[in-house]
XYZ file of C-alpha atoms in Angstrom:
333
model
C 67.280 -78.266 26.905
C 67.797 -74.374 25.793
C 64.839 -72.862 24.107
C 65.063 -71.085 20.530
C 66.003 -67.376 20.705
C 62.427 -66.684 18.929
C 60.619 -67.649 21.092
C 62.197 -66.196 24.301
C 61.383 -62.710 22.156
C 58.061 -64.206 21.680
C 57.035 -64.370 25.176
C 58.203 -60.837 25.577
C 55.784 -59.535 23.714
C 53.134 -60.951 23.800
C 51.921 -58.674 27.468
C 52.839 -56.056 25.485
C 50.590 -56.553 22.634
C 48.093 -57.070 24.832
C 49.317 -53.778 27.347
C 47.988 -51.488 24.346
C 45.066 -53.493 23.343
C 44.311 -52.879 26.875
C 45.218 -49.459 26.789
C 43.447 -48.765 23.816
C 39.902 -50.490 25.728
C 40.055 -47.885 28.531
C 40.882 -45.437 25.152
C 37.194 -46.147 24.023
C 35.497 -46.327 27.179
C 36.666 -42.752 28.393
C 36.952 -40.520 24.886
C 39.461 -37.378 26.196
C 37.372 -34.487 25.726
C 37.756 -32.493 22.886
C 36.820 -29.260 21.968
C 34.189 -28.835 19.992
C 33.866 -25.933 17.663
C 31.773 -24.081 16.613
C 31.011 -23.860 12.928
C 32.541 -20.324 11.230
C 30.905 -17.381 9.564
C 32.693 -15.069 7.469
C 29.356 -13.591 6.105
C 27.968 -12.342 9.051
C 30.323 -11.345 10.599
C 30.820 -9.065 7.040
C 27.621 -8.438 8.071
C 27.622 -7.402 11.243
C 31.239 -5.001 10.451
C 28.973 -3.466 7.402
C 26.322 -3.011 9.911
C 28.933 -1.053 13.035
C 30.182 0.940 10.428
C 27.119 2.569 8.885
C 24.783 2.326 12.582
C 29.376 4.225 13.462
C 28.694 6.916 10.933
C 24.493 8.153 11.171
C 25.881 8.261 14.609
C 28.345 11.107 13.677
C 26.794 12.985 11.674
C 24.528 13.503 14.444
C 26.143 14.094 16.755
C 28.567 16.611 14.511
C 25.553 17.758 11.854
C 25.502 21.658 13.437
C 22.174 21.848 11.281
C 20.593 20.093 14.155
C 21.040 22.565 16.131
C 21.421 20.070 19.429
C 20.556 23.406 22.121
C 17.691 24.889 20.564
C 17.204 21.134 20.257
C 17.039 20.482 24.625
C 16.362 24.526 25.016
C 12.564 22.775 23.039
C 11.926 19.771 24.679
C 10.345 20.675 27.900
C 8.870 24.264 27.054
C 5.571 24.834 27.740
C 4.092 25.189 24.555
C 5.379 21.977 23.204
C 3.899 19.683 26.612
C 0.506 22.102 26.182
C 0.471 19.841 22.601
C 1.962 17.240 24.111
C -1.162 16.762 26.592
C -3.335 17.479 23.569
C -2.858 14.981 21.919
C -2.495 12.309 24.374
C -6.471 13.309 26.018
C -7.128 13.063 22.147
C -5.389 9.956 21.929
C -6.711 8.390 24.692
C -10.086 9.733 24.447
C -10.551 8.117 20.251
C -9.352 5.087 21.698
C -11.862 4.473 23.611
C -14.272 5.243 21.829
C -12.916 3.926 18.251
C -12.541 0.079 20.511
C -16.464 0.254 21.220
C -17.583 1.347 18.248
C -14.992 -1.627 16.634
C -16.604 -4.341 19.721
C -20.522 -2.924 18.711
C -20.276 -3.212 14.296
C -17.691 -6.256 15.096
C -20.767 -8.468 17.237
C -23.369 -6.208 14.444
C -21.113 -7.733 11.294
C -21.452 -11.002 12.899
C -24.833 -10.579 13.648
C -27.789 -13.125 11.899
C -30.367 -10.413 11.266
C -29.006 -9.328 7.057
C -29.247 -5.113 8.401
C -27.466 -4.959 10.970
C -24.719 -6.737 8.499
C -25.240 -4.549 6.178
C -25.338 -1.306 8.162
C -22.486 -2.067 9.528
C -19.763 -3.202 6.140
C -21.453 0.275 4.351
C -20.206 1.617 7.973
C -16.654 -0.386 7.402
C -16.393 0.725 4.043
C -17.122 4.347 3.979
C -14.292 4.944 6.868
C -11.592 2.525 5.129
C -12.064 4.222 1.985
C -12.185 8.164 2.689
C -8.686 9.074 3.385
C -9.283 10.820 8.189
C -7.600 14.210 6.661
C -11.231 14.467 3.995
C -13.323 13.332 7.850
C -11.447 15.810 9.625
C -12.672 19.041 7.605
C -15.772 17.785 6.637
C -16.762 17.708 10.227
C -15.032 20.916 10.513
C -17.518 21.902 7.989
C -20.473 20.080 9.441
C -22.421 23.650 10.413
C -22.407 24.364 7.219
C -24.719 22.043 5.722
C -26.753 21.301 9.388
C -26.810 23.991 11.568
C -28.814 22.563 14.550
C -29.442 18.333 15.586
C -33.044 17.400 16.352
C -33.962 14.347 18.188
C -37.810 13.261 17.855
C -39.612 11.128 15.379
C -38.249 11.508 11.754
C -39.889 13.697 8.649
C -42.572 14.510 12.582
C -41.695 16.556 15.490
C -38.546 16.969 17.069
C -38.263 17.037 21.679
C -34.251 18.194 21.270
C -32.717 20.522 19.502
C -28.805 21.319 19.962
C -27.060 24.458 18.327
C -24.011 22.471 16.405
C -21.538 25.748 16.405
C -22.015 24.568 19.897
C -21.109 21.643 19.960
C -18.680 21.393 17.201
C -15.281 22.520 19.177
C -12.069 21.867 18.109
C -11.643 19.169 20.417
C -15.197 17.780 19.839
C -14.361 18.056 16.195
C -11.000 15.865 16.428
C -12.351 13.813 18.932
C -15.309 12.104 16.991
C -13.547 12.571 13.599
C -10.606 10.861 14.684
C -12.948 7.785 16.521
C -15.347 7.502 13.834
C -11.976 6.477 12.065
C -10.403 4.598 14.467
C -13.893 2.155 14.989
C -13.468 1.326 11.156
C -10.596 -0.921 11.784
C -10.987 -1.650 15.223
C -14.421 -3.487 13.610
C -11.967 -5.636 11.292
C -9.200 -6.157 13.629
C -12.670 -7.542 16.535
C -13.311 -9.559 14.427
C -10.608 -11.220 13.368
C -9.813 -11.682 17.235
C -13.361 -13.406 17.366
C -13.556 -15.513 14.623
C -10.334 -17.186 15.472
C -11.348 -18.558 19.102
C -11.996 -22.344 17.793
C -15.005 -23.030 17.251
C -15.925 -25.715 19.649
C -16.048 -23.023 22.054
C -19.113 -21.756 20.745
C -20.836 -24.688 21.052
C -19.929 -26.819 24.477
C -20.856 -22.449 25.580
C -24.826 -22.282 23.963
C -24.717 -26.727 25.037
C -24.216 -25.757 28.182
C -26.980 -22.865 28.359
C -25.905 -20.373 29.179
C -27.248 -16.284 28.176
C -25.080 -15.010 24.423
C -24.375 -12.128 26.993
C -22.438 -14.077 29.443
C -20.658 -16.447 26.007
C -19.867 -13.610 24.773
C -17.937 -11.802 27.905
C -16.269 -14.566 29.835
C -15.692 -16.850 27.347
C -15.377 -15.881 23.485
C -13.739 -12.141 23.955
C -11.427 -13.116 27.134
C -9.764 -15.306 24.110
C -10.360 -13.147 21.352
C -8.273 -10.417 23.499
C -4.678 -12.229 22.474
C -5.646 -12.364 19.258
C -6.929 -8.942 19.314
C -4.335 -7.095 21.544
C -0.980 -6.761 19.529
C -3.124 -6.136 16.121
C -5.121 -3.412 18.015
C -2.398 -1.659 19.887
C -0.227 -1.841 15.938
C -3.503 0.421 15.562
C -2.706 3.084 18.293
C 0.672 3.273 17.382
C -1.046 4.509 14.713
C -4.533 7.189 16.533
C -1.029 8.269 18.113
C 0.663 9.758 14.796
C -2.152 9.868 12.880
C -3.491 12.772 15.794
C -0.768 15.220 14.530
C -3.883 16.013 11.666
C -6.096 17.188 14.166
C -3.775 21.031 13.233
C -5.610 21.230 10.207
C -9.192 21.563 12.221
C -6.946 24.464 14.260
C -6.566 22.212 17.755
C -2.788 22.600 18.307
C -1.559 18.899 19.412
C 2.279 17.863 20.271
C 3.223 18.361 16.071
C 0.409 21.554 15.749
C 1.661 23.400 18.282
C 5.289 22.198 16.785
C 4.485 23.691 13.749
C 3.493 27.114 14.444
C 7.359 27.716 17.381
C 8.069 26.578 13.945
C 6.011 29.457 11.820
C 7.466 32.346 14.005
C 11.476 30.561 14.444
C 12.114 29.751 11.638
C 15.988 29.088 12.038
C 15.243 25.974 14.952
C 12.245 24.618 11.994
C 15.000 20.583 12.070
C 15.741 20.936 15.948
C 11.915 21.454 16.622
C 11.032 19.005 14.174
C 13.149 16.418 16.251
C 11.454 17.364 19.664
C 8.183 16.092 17.617
C 10.290 13.161 16.133
C 11.454 12.349 20.124
C 7.749 12.757 21.538
C 6.417 10.508 18.852
C 8.989 8.174 19.588
C 8.176 7.940 23.731
C 4.920 7.636 23.408
C 4.759 4.553 20.985
C 7.887 2.946 23.013
C 5.286 3.350 26.373
C 2.413 1.823 24.256
C 4.776 -1.354 23.105
C 5.659 -2.198 26.852
C 2.116 -1.705 27.573
C 1.590 -3.921 24.904
C 4.393 -7.252 26.020
C 2.462 -6.794 28.977
C -0.984 -7.155 28.325
C 0.035 -10.449 26.071
C 1.737 -11.779 28.861
C -1.307 -11.076 30.887
C -3.742 -12.997 28.518
C -1.071 -15.418 27.273
C -0.926 -17.123 30.883
C -3.540 -19.834 29.407
C -2.049 -20.687 25.806
C 1.889 -21.216 26.857
C 2.998 -23.706 29.105
C 6.115 -21.278 30.467
C 5.295 -16.942 29.461
C 7.713 -15.383 28.047
C 10.466 -13.466 29.318
C 10.694 -9.843 30.380
C 13.295 -7.905 29.089
C 15.266 -8.103 33.021
C 14.815 -11.686 32.581
C 16.825 -11.447 28.645
C 19.078 -9.906 30.703
C 19.755 -11.764 33.602
C 19.949 -14.611 31.212
C 22.445 -13.299 28.607
C 24.523 -12.334 31.616
C 24.229 -15.753 32.622
C 25.170 -16.973 29.519
C 28.137 -14.471 28.810
C 29.629 -15.729 31.962
C 29.224 -19.375 31.660
C 31.015 -18.903 28.201
C 34.323 -17.309 29.858
C 33.832 -19.802 32.201
C 34.607 -22.372 29.925
C 36.814 -20.490 27.861
C 39.095 -19.898 31.050
C 39.004 -23.956 32.053
C 40.321 -25.230 28.434
């Protein structure tokens, strides 16, 4: 008996539908990899283009404007007069930074002391030197011999044991270092005090529970943890101190700025290149301090973070590796 034509067509269509369903199942099980396109941000590209154009204009102006006199800049950059002033700047900065930090630690400890006298004296000192401009402090110390011609140590309102001639002691370097140190100690005390207060109170209690002496608690437990907070803030103070040394010119000490200012008075046509020389040297000094800050912060971060922050060389190597991987993927696609 012959089958109807429709039945044959129906039987032939069944394997086709089954094959299509099987292909759809395989496609669902193994989806085809598709490229994910990042979200387009036209505003970012426009801002980048504007910044690049502005930078190009600044660089073009620096390179082509004859008013900068780059040939005179090269002439003055390594002149002995400028280098001598640079050495004076480094000496004043180093001495003032060390003395200012030591004074700041002492003032911070007094401020946190249980003695009301020590707390009051520390607060008054910090309040006074943070209120008076640095230039006023320097000029006052420079004329200090007019108020006290001799300095003595002895019994108050009684005989003196040792006397000093203030005019012989107050050299230009001494006045500059003392003035900057006194001013720096006031700001450093607040930086150190903030770092000490940032240490968890449980650390103080644990150290006291162990019966450790107060000096040992401070030097071995509290201070190392506080340095993580103190370092970046004090380095900012140190950078300000490097720039603040330019004021010692007003007490007749020829530092970097003083040397440049003197040469500018002698050679008025070279004022701009001389100012550029001072600017570049200050940039070099502050950049060197910033590099030291990075590695000091990285050192003290060892006990606080699981992974240390990468160094600039490590960041560069990682960036180049990511760029190569991106190019490889783009090429493969």
